[in-house]
mmCIF file of C-alpha atoms and ligand atoms in Angstrom:
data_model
loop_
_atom_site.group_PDB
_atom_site.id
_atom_site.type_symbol
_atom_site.label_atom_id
_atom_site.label_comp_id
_atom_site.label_asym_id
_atom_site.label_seq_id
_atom_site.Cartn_x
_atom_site.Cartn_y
_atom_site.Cartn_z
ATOM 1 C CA UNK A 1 3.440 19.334 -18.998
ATOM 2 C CA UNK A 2 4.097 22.579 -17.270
ATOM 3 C CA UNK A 3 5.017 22.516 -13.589
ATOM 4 C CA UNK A 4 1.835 24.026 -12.626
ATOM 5 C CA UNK A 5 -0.313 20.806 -13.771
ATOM 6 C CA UNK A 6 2.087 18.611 -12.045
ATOM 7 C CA UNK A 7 1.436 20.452 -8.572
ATOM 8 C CA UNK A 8 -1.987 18.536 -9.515
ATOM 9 C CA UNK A 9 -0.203 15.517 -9.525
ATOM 10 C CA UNK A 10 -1.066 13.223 -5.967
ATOM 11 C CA UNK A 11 2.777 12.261 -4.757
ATOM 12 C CA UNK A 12 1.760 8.871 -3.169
ATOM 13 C CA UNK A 13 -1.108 6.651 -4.202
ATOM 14 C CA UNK A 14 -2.361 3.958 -2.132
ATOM 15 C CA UNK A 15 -4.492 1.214 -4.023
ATOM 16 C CA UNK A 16 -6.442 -1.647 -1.835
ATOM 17 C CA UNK A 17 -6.565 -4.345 -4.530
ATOM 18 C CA UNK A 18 -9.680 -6.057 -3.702
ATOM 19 C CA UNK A 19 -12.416 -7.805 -5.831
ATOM 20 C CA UNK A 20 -10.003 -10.590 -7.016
ATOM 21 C CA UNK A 21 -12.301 -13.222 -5.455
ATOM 22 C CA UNK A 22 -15.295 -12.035 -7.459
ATOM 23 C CA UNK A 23 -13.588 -11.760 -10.638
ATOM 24 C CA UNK A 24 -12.985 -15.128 -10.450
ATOM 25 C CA UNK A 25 -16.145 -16.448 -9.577
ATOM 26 C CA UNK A 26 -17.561 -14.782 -12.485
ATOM 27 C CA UNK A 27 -15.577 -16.845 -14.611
ATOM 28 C CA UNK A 28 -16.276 -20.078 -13.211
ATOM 29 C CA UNK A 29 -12.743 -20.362 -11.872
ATOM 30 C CA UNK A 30 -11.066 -21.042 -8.880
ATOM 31 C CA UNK A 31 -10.139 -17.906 -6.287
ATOM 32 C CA UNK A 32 -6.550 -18.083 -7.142
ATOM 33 C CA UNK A 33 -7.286 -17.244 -10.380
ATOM 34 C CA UNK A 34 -8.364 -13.883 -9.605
ATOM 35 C CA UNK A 35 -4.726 -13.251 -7.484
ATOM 36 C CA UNK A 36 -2.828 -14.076 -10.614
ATOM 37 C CA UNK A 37 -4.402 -11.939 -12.890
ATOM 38 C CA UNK A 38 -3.990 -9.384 -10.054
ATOM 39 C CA UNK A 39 -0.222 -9.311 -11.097
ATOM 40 C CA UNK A 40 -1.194 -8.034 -14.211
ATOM 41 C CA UNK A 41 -2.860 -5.001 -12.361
ATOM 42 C CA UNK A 42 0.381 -4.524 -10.446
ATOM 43 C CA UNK A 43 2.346 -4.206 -13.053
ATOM 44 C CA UNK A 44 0.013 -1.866 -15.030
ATOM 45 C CA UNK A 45 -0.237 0.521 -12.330
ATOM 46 C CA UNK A 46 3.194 0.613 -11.441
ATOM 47 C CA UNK A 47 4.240 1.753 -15.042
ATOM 48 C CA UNK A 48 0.679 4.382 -15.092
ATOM 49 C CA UNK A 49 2.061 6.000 -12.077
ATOM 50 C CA UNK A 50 5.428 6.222 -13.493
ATOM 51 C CA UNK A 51 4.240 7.982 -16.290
ATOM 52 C CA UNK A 52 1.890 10.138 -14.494
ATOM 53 C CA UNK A 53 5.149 11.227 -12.202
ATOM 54 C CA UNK A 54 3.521 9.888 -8.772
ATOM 55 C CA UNK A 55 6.331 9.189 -6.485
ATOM 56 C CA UNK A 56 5.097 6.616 -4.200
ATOM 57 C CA UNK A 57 2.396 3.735 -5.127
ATOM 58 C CA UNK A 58 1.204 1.541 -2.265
ATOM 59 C CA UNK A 59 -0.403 -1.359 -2.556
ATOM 60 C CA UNK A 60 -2.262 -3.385 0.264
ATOM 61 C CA UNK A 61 -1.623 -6.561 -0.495
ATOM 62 C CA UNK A 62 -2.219 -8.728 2.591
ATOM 63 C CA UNK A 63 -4.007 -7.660 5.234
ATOM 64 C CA UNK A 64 -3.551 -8.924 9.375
ATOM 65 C CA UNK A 65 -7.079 -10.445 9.428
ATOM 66 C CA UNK A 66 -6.702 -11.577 5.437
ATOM 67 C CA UNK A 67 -4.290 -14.612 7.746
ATOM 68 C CA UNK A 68 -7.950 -15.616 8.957
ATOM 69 C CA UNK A 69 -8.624 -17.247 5.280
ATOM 70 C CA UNK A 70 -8.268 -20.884 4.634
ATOM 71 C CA UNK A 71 -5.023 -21.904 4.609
ATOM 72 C CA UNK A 72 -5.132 -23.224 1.174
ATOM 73 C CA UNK A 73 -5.346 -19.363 0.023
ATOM 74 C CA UNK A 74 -3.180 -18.177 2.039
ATOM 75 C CA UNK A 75 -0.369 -20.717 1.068
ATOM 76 C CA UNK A 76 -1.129 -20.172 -2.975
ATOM 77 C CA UNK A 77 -1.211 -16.283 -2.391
ATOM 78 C CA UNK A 78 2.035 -16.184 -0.252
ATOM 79 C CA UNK A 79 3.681 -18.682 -2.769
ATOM 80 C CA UNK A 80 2.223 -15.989 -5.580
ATOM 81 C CA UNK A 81 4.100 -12.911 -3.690
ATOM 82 C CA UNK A 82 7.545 -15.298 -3.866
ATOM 83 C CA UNK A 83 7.166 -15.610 -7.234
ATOM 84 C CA UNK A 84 5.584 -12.293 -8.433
ATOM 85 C CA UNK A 85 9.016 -10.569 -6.727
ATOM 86 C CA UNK A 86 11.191 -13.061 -8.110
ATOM 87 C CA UNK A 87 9.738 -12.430 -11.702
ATOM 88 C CA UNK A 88 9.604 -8.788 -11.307
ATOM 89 C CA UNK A 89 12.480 -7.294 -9.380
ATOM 90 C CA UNK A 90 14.454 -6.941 -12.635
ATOM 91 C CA UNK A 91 12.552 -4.810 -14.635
ATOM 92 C CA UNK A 92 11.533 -2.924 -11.269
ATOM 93 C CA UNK A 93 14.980 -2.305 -10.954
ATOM 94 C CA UNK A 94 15.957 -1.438 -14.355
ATOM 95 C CA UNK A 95 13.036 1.072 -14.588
ATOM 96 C CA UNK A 96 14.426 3.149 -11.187
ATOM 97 C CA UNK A 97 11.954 1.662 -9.065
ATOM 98 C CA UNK A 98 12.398 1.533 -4.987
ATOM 99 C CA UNK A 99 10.689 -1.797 -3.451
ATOM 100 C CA UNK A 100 10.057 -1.901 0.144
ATOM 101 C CA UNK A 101 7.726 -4.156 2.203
ATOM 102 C CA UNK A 102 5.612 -3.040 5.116
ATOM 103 C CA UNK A 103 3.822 -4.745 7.491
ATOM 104 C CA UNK A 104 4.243 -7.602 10.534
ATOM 105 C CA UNK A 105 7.364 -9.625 8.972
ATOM 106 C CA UNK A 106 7.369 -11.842 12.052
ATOM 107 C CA UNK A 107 4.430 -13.981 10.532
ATOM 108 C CA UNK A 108 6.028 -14.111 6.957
ATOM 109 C CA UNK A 109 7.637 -17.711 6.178
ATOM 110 C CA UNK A 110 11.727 -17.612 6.251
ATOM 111 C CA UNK A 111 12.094 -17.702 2.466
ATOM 112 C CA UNK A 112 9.388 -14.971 1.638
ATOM 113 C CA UNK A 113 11.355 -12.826 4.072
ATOM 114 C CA UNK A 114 14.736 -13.734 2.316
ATOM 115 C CA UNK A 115 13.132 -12.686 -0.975
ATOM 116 C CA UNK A 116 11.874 -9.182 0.419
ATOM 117 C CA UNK A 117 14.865 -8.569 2.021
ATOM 118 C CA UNK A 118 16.773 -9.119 -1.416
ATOM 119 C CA UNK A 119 14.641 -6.972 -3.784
ATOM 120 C CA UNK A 120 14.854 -4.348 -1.067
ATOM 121 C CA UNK A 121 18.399 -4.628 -0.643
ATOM 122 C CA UNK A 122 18.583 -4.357 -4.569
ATOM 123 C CA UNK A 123 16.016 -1.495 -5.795
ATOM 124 C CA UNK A 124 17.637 0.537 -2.450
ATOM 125 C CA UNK A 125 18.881 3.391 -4.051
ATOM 126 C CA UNK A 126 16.513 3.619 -6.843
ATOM 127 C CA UNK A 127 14.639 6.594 -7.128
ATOM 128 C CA UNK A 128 12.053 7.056 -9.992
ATOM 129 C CA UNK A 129 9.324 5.324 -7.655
ATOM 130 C CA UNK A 130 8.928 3.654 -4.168
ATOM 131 C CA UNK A 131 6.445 1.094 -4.402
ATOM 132 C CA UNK A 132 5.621 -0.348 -1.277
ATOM 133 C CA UNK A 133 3.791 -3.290 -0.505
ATOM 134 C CA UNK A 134 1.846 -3.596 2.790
ATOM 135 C CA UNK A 135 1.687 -7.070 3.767
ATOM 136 C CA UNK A 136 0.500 -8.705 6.668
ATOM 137 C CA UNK A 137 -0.113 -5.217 7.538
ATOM 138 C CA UNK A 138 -3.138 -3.368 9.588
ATOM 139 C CA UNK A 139 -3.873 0.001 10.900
ATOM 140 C CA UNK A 140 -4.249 -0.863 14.313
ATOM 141 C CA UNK A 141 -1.303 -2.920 14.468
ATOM 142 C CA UNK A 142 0.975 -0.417 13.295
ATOM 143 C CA UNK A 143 -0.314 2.445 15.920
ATOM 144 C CA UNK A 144 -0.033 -0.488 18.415
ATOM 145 C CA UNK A 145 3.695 -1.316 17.753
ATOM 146 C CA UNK A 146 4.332 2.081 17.179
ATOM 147 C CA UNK A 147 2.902 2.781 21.037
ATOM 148 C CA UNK A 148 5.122 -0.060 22.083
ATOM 149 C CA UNK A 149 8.470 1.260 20.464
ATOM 150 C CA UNK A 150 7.740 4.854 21.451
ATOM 151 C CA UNK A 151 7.597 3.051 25.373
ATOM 152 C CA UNK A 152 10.490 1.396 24.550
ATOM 153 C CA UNK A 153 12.188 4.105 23.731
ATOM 154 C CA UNK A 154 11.458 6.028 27.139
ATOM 155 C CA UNK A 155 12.289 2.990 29.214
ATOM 156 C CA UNK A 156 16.169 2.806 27.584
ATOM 157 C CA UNK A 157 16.305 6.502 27.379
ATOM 158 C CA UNK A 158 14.862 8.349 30.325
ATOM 159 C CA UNK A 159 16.646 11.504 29.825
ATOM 160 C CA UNK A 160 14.564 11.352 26.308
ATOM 161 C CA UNK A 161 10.963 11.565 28.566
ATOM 162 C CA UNK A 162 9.984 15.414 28.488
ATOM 163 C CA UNK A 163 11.113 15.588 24.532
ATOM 164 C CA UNK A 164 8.724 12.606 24.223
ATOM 165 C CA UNK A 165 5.577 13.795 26.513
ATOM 166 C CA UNK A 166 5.992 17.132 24.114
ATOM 167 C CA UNK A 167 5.565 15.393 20.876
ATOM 168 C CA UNK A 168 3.715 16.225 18.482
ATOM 169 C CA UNK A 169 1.628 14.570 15.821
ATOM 170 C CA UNK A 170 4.941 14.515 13.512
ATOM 171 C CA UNK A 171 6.897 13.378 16.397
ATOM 172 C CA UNK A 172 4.541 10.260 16.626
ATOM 173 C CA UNK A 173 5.186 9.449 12.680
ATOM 174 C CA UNK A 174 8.491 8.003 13.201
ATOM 175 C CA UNK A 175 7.506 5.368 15.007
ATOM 176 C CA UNK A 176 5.097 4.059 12.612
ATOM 177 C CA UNK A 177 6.319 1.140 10.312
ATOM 178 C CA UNK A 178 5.492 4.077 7.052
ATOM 179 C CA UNK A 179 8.233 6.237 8.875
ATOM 180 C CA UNK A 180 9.449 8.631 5.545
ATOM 181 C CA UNK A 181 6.942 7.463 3.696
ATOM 182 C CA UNK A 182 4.476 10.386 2.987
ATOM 183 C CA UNK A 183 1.007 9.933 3.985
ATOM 184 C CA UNK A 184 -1.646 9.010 1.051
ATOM 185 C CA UNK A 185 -2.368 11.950 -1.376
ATOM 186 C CA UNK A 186 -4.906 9.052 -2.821
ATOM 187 C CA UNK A 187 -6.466 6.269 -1.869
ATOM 188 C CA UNK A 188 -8.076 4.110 -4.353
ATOM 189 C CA UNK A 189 -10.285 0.546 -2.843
ATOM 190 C CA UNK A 190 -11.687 -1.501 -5.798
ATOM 191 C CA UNK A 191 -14.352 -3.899 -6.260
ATOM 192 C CA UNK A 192 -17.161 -1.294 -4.990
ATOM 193 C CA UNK A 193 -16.564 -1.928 -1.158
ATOM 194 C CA UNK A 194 -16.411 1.155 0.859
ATOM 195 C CA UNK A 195 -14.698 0.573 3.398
ATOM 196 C CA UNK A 196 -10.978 1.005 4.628
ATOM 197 C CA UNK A 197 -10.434 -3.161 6.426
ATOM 198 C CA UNK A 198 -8.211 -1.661 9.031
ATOM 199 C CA UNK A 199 -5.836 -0.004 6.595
ATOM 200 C CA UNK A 200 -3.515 3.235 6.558
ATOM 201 C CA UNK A 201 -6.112 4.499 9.617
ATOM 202 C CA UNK A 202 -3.190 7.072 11.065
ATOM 203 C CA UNK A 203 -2.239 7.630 7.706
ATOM 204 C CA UNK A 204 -4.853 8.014 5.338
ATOM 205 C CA UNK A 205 -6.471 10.427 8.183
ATOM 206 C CA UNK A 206 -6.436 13.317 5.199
ATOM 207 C CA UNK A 207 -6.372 11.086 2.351
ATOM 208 C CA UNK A 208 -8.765 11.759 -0.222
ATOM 209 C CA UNK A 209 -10.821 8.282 -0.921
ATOM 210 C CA UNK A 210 -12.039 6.785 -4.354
ATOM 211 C CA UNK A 211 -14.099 3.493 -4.393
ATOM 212 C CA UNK A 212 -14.963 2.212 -7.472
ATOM 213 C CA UNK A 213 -16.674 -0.824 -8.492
ATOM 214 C CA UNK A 214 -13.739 -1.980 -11.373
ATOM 215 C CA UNK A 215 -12.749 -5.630 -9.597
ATOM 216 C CA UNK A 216 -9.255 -5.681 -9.553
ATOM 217 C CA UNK A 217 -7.704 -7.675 -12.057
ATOM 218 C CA UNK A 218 -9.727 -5.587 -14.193
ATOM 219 C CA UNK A 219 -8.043 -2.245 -12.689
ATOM 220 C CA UNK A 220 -5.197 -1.322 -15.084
ATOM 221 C CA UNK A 221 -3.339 1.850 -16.697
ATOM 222 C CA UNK A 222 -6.536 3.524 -18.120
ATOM 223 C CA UNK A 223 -8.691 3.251 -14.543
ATOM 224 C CA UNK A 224 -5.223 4.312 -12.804
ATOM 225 C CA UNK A 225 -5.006 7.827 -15.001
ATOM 226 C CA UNK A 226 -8.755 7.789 -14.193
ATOM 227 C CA UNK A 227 -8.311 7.984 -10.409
ATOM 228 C CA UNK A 228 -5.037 10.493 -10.815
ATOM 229 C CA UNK A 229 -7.518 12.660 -13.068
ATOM 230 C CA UNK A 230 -10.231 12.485 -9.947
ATOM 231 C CA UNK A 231 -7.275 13.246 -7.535
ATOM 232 C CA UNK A 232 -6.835 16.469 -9.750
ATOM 233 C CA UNK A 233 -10.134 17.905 -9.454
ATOM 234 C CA UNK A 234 -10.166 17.745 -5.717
ATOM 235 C CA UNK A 235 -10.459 20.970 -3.502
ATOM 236 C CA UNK A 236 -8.531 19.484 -0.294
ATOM 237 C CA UNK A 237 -9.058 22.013 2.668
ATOM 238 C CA UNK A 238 -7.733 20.257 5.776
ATOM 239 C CA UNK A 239 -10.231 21.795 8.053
ATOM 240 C CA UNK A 240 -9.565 25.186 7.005
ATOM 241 C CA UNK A 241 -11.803 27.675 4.649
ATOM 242 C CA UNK A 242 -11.579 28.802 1.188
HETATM 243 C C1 IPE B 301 -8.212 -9.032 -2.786
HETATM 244 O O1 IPE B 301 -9.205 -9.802 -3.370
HETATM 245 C C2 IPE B 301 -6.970 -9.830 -2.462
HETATM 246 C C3 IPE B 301 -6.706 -9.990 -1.039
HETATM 247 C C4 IPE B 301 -7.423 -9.503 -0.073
HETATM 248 C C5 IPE B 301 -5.546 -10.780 -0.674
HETATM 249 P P1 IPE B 301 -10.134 -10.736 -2.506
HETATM 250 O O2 IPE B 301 -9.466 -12.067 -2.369
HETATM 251 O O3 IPE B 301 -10.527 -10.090 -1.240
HETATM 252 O O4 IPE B 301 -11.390 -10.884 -3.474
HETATM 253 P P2 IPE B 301 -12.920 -10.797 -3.064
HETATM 254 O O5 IPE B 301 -13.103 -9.525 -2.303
HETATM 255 O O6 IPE B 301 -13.210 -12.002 -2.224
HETATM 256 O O7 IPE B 301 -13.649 -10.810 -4.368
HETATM 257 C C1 IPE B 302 -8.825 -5.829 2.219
HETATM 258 O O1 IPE B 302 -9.568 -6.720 1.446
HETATM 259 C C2 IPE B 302 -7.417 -6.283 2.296
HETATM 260 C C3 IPE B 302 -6.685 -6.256 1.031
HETATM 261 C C4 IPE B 302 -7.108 -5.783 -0.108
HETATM 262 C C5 IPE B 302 -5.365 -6.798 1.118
HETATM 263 P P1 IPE B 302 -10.484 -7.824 2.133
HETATM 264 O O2 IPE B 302 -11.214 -8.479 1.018
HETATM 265 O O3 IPE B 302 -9.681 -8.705 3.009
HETATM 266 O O4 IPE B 302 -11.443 -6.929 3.023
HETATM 267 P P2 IPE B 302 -12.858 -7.240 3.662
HETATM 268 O O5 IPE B 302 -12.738 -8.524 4.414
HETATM 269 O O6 IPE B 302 -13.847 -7.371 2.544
HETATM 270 O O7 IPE B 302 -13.140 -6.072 4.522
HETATM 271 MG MG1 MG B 303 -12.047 -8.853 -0.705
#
């Protein structure tokens, strides 16, 4: 592939893995079902973005108001996450994969955390892919702690105030929990909702969006080149004309 394709190529995809639920359902199964066979679609689209050379793949996994669920599901899927990492972080690892969690660890249980902080501690230097996992995560939360650390900041450094009044929309960025991740090329919500449910909001501000209706444990490597091939075909102006 010649480097002038590749330019085509988005650097970071962003998938919001939704629809798992439904696909259940339609089998006469239990919810849970649906979350396993999500795995599946994790691991399918991590090795289609590594082949189509995208750099960073985000998932939303967990969102801030997903904690509103009965607690049943939200014990089986947080039990799921220990165990997906557990079984994966090998072959992540092996394959040059960076794995990094986002999102409000405070309300993650003490041995969830211990496993995050292990399979980031591992895949740290790896460099083929970042794949990062928002959990527990929401838009509005991370412009709100990013508010709160950037006051923070001027509170213990005074001397730091004018630099800080004079920021600009970069300047904000590193007080975001994403801070060096780039902003989503893509993002990609399944199941045929169109919305965003509080996600990536400073983010995703240029993003270019793709619903489709696939549920997700039906999204794997095929519907992943699909969405990179959409990505491809865009015109992406950022306000300016052609
Ligand atoms: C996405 O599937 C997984 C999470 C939000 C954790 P859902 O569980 O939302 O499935 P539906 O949307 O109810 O079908
Ligand atoms: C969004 O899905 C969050 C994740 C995919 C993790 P939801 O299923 O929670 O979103 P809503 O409630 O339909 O907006
Ligand atoms: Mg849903």
């Amino acid at each position: 592939m010649t480097s002038e394709t590749k330019s085509n190529i988005p650097v970071h995809v962003s998938l919001i893995m939704d629809g798992n639920g439904r696909w259940a359902k339609e089998r006469g199964k239990e919810r849970v079902f649906g979350h396993f066979e999500g795995v599946e679609s994790v691991r399918a689209c991590v090795e289609a973005a590594v082949e189509a050379g995208v750099r960073y793949l985000s998932l939303y996994a967990f969102s801030e108001e997903n904690w509103n669920r009965p607690e049943a599901e939200v014990v089986a899927l947080m039990g799921l996450m220990v165990k997906a990492m557990a079984n994966e972080m090998e072959s992540l690892n092996k394959n040059g994969v960076r794995f990094v969690v986002i999102g409000n660890r405070e309300r993650l249980a003490p041995e969830l955390n211990e496993t995050i902080d292990s399979c980031m501690a591992m895949t740290a230097d790896n460099q083929v892919l970042t794949l990062v996992v928002f959990l527990s995560y929401s838009g509005k939360w991370d412009i709100l702690q990013a508010a709160k650390k950037m006051a923070a900041h001027m509170l213990a450094c005074p001397e730091d105030v004018d630099e800080i009044l004079d920021m600009d929309v970069n300047g904000f960025d590193k007080y975001l929990a994403t801070a060096g991740i780039p902003d989503p090329d893509l993002i990609v919500r399944t199941s045929g909702e169109c919305r965003l449910s509080n996600y990536l909001l400073w983010q995703g501000a240029y993003s270019e969006l793709l619903f489709v209706d696939t549920l997700w444990p039906d999204f794997r490597k095929k519907e992943f080149h699909s969405a990179v091939e959409y990505y491809s075909k865009r015109d992406r102006r950022y306000g300016k004309v052609k």
